[in-house]
Amino acid sequence: MAYMFGEVSIGGWIVTFIRDYRDASALGSSYVVSGFWLGITAGGFTLSWISTHKPAMVTFFILAIACEVVLWRINSFLVSAISVAFFGYFTGPQYPTALLMMQKLVPPKSQGPAVALAAAFGSAGGCVGPFIIGAMAETKFGIQVVHPWVIGLLILQILIWVMLPTKSNEVAQGEDSASQ
């Protein structure tokens, strides 16, 4: 849910942010959004193989936070465009890695319902996130509110990721001790 909240919020509101705060044209802003989605795709393909290791995934989250801070604080269209693309790149492996981890941590007969439930919660985050950002953007702070939200969601995702068991047998051991 946190991932989709942040991803869809950035993907949806970055055009407005780039246009209004980086003085870009509508076409230029559209290119920046395309760079974001291209980054997500490239990151999913190139980083997913290593992202099942906690230190790698935490590093990707930290790099995504750094990109978000650069996007937020450096007033340059070019720097913002590059930052958005790299933000997408470092967040790209999150969804495929979550599915892979679910396969490792959830018993086989529960995987279908677990994936369906995760997808439903993810969709809810993707629906609610942009709405909340849009409502908050109507305040005196403007669309700049998207950045602290996304940074907070990335920090939340780091905490969740760190709390996940590292091996599926840790989950099984926890279930064995709970049944005793």
Coordinates of C-alpha atoms in Angstrom, one line a residue:
M1 CA 0.0 0.0 0.0
A2 CA 2.8 2.4 0.9
Y3 CA 4.6 1.6 -2.3
M4 CA 1.6 2.2 -4.5
F5 CA 0.7 5.4 -2.6
G6 CA 4.1 6.8 -3.3
E7 CA 4.5 5.5 -6.8
V8 CA 1.2 6.6 -8.2
S9 CA 1.4 10.0 -6.3
I10 CA 4.7 10.8 -7.9
G11 CA 3.7 9.4 -11.3
G12 CA 0.5 11.5 -11.2
W13 CA 1.6 14.7 -9.6
I14 CA 5.2 15.1 -11.0
V15 CA 3.8 16.8 -14.2
T16 CA 2.2 19.5 -12.1
F17 CA 5.3 19.9 -9.9
I18 CA 7.7 20.1 -12.8
R19 CA 5.5 22.5 -14.7
D20 CA 4.8 24.8 -11.8
Y21 CA 8.0 24.7 -9.8
R22 CA 10.6 24.1 -12.6
D23 CA 9.0 26.3 -15.2
A24 CA 8.7 23.5 -17.7
S25 CA 6.3 23.2 -20.6
A26 CA 3.6 20.6 -20.6
L27 CA 5.7 18.6 -23.1
G28 CA 8.8 18.8 -21.0
S29 CA 6.9 17.7 -17.9
S30 CA 5.5 14.8 -19.9
Y31 CA 9.0 13.7 -20.8
V32 CA 10.0 13.8 -17.1
V33 CA 7.1 11.5 -16.3
S34 CA 8.1 9.1 -19.1
G35 CA 11.6 9.1 -17.6
F36 CA 10.1 8.1 -14.2
W37 CA 8.2 5.2 -15.7
L38 CA 11.2 4.2 -17.8
G39 CA 13.3 4.3 -14.6
I40 CA 10.8 2.0 -12.8
T41 CA 10.9 -0.5 -15.7
A42 CA 14.7 -0.4 -16.0
G43 CA 15.1 -0.8 -12.2
G44 CA 12.7 -3.7 -12.1
F45 CA 14.6 -5.5 -14.8
T46 CA 18.2 -4.7 -13.7
L47 CA 18.0 -4.5 -9.9
S48 CA 15.5 -7.2 -9.0
W49 CA 18.1 -10.0 -9.1
I50 CA 19.9 -8.5 -6.1
S51 CA 17.1 -6.8 -4.3
T52 CA 16.0 -9.8 -2.3
H53 CA 19.0 -9.1 0.0
K54 CA 18.0 -6.7 2.7
P55 CA 21.1 -4.5 2.6
A56 CA 20.6 -4.0 -1.2
M57 CA 16.9 -3.1 -0.8
V58 CA 17.6 -0.8 2.0
T59 CA 20.3 0.9 -0.1
F60 CA 17.9 1.3 -2.9
F61 CA 15.4 2.9 -0.6
I62 CA 18.1 5.3 0.7
L63 CA 19.1 6.2 -2.8
A64 CA 15.5 6.8 -3.7
I65 CA 15.1 9.1 -0.7
A66 CA 18.3 11.0 -1.9
C67 CA 16.8 11.4 -5.4
E68 CA 13.5 12.7 -3.9
V69 CA 15.4 15.2 -1.7
V70 CA 17.3 16.4 -4.8
L71 CA 14.1 16.7 -6.8
W72 CA 12.5 18.6 -4.0
R73 CA 15.3 21.0 -3.1
I74 CA 17.4 21.7 -6.3
N75 CA 15.6 24.2 -8.5
S76 CA 16.7 22.9 -11.9
F77 CA 14.6 21.3 -14.6
L78 CA 17.5 19.1 -15.8
V79 CA 18.5 18.0 -12.3
S80 CA 14.8 17.3 -11.5
A81 CA 14.4 15.2 -14.7
I82 CA 17.4 13.1 -13.9
S83 CA 16.5 12.8 -10.3
V84 CA 13.0 11.6 -11.1
A85 CA 14.3 9.0 -13.6
F86 CA 16.8 7.7 -10.9
F87 CA 14.0 7.7 -8.3
G88 CA 12.0 5.5 -10.6
Y89 CA 15.1 3.3 -11.2
F90 CA 15.8 2.7 -7.4
T91 CA 12.1 2.1 -6.6
G92 CA 11.6 -0.2 -9.7
P93 CA 12.5 -3.5 -7.9
Q94 CA 10.2 -2.9 -5.0
Y95 CA 7.1 -4.5 -6.5
P96 CA 8.7 -7.6 -8.1
T97 CA 10.8 -8.2 -5.0
A98 CA 7.7 -8.0 -2.8
L99 CA 6.1 -10.7 -4.9
L100 CA 9.2 -12.8 -4.7
M101 CA 9.5 -12.4 -0.9
M102 CA 5.8 -13.3 -0.6
Q103 CA 6.5 -16.5 -2.4
K104 CA 9.3 -17.3 0.0
L105 CA 7.4 -16.3 3.2
V106 CA 3.8 -17.4 2.6
P107 CA 2.9 -21.1 2.6
P108 CA 2.1 -22.3 -1.0
K109 CA -1.6 -22.9 -0.5
S110 CA -2.0 -19.3 0.8
Q111 CA 0.0 -17.6 -1.9
G112 CA -2.9 -16.9 -4.3
P113 CA -5.1 -15.2 -1.7
A114 CA -2.1 -13.4 -0.2
V115 CA -1.1 -11.9 -3.6
A116 CA -4.7 -11.0 -4.3
L117 CA -5.0 -9.2 -0.9
A118 CA -1.6 -7.5 -1.4
A119 CA -2.8 -6.3 -4.9
A120 CA -6.0 -5.0 -3.4
F121 CA -4.3 -3.1 -0.7
G122 CA -1.7 -1.8 -3.3
S123 CA -4.6 -0.6 -5.5
A124 CA -6.1 1.1 -2.5
G125 CA -2.9 3.0 -1.9
G126 CA -2.7 3.9 -5.6
C127 CA -6.2 5.3 -5.4
V128 CA -6.1 7.1 -2.0
G129 CA -2.5 8.5 -2.4
P130 CA -3.0 10.9 -5.3
F131 CA -6.3 12.0 -3.8
I132 CA -4.7 12.9 -0.5
I133 CA -1.8 14.6 -2.2
G134 CA -4.2 16.6 -4.4
A135 CA -6.3 17.6 -1.4
M136 CA -3.3 18.7 0.5
A137 CA -1.9 20.5 -2.6
E138 CA -4.9 22.8 -2.4
T139 CA -3.5 24.2 0.9
K140 CA -1.0 27.0 1.1
F141 CA 1.8 24.5 0.7
G142 CA 0.9 23.5 -2.9
I143 CA 2.1 20.4 -4.7
Q144 CA 5.4 20.5 -2.7
V145 CA 3.6 18.4 -0.1
V146 CA 4.2 15.3 -2.3
H147 CA 7.9 15.2 -1.3
P148 CA 7.6 14.8 2.5
W149 CA 4.9 12.3 2.0
V150 CA 7.0 10.2 -0.4
I151 CA 10.0 10.4 1.8
G152 CA 8.0 9.3 4.8
L153 CA 6.5 6.4 2.9
L154 CA 10.0 5.3 1.8
I155 CA 11.2 5.4 5.4
L156 CA 8.1 3.3 6.4
Q157 CA 9.0 0.8 3.7
I158 CA 12.6 0.6 5.0
L159 CA 11.2 -0.3 8.4
I160 CA 8.8 -2.9 7.0
W161 CA 11.6 -4.4 4.9
V162 CA 14.0 -4.6 7.8
M163 CA 11.3 -6.4 9.9
L164 CA 10.7 -9.1 7.3
P165 CA 12.2 -12.5 8.2
T166 CA 15.3 -13.2 6.2
K167 CA 14.5 -16.8 5.4
S168 CA 11.3 -18.8 5.0
N169 CA 12.5 -21.2 7.7
E170 CA 12.3 -18.3 10.2
V171 CA 8.7 -18.0 9.4
A172 CA 8.2 -21.8 9.8
Q173 CA 10.1 -21.8 13.1
G174 CA 7.9 -19.0 14.3
E175 CA 4.8 -21.0 13.3
D176 CA 6.1 -24.1 15.1
S177 CA 6.8 -22.3 18.3
A178 CA 3.3 -20.6 18.2
S179 CA 1.6 -23.9 17.8
Q180 CA 3.3 -25.4 20.9

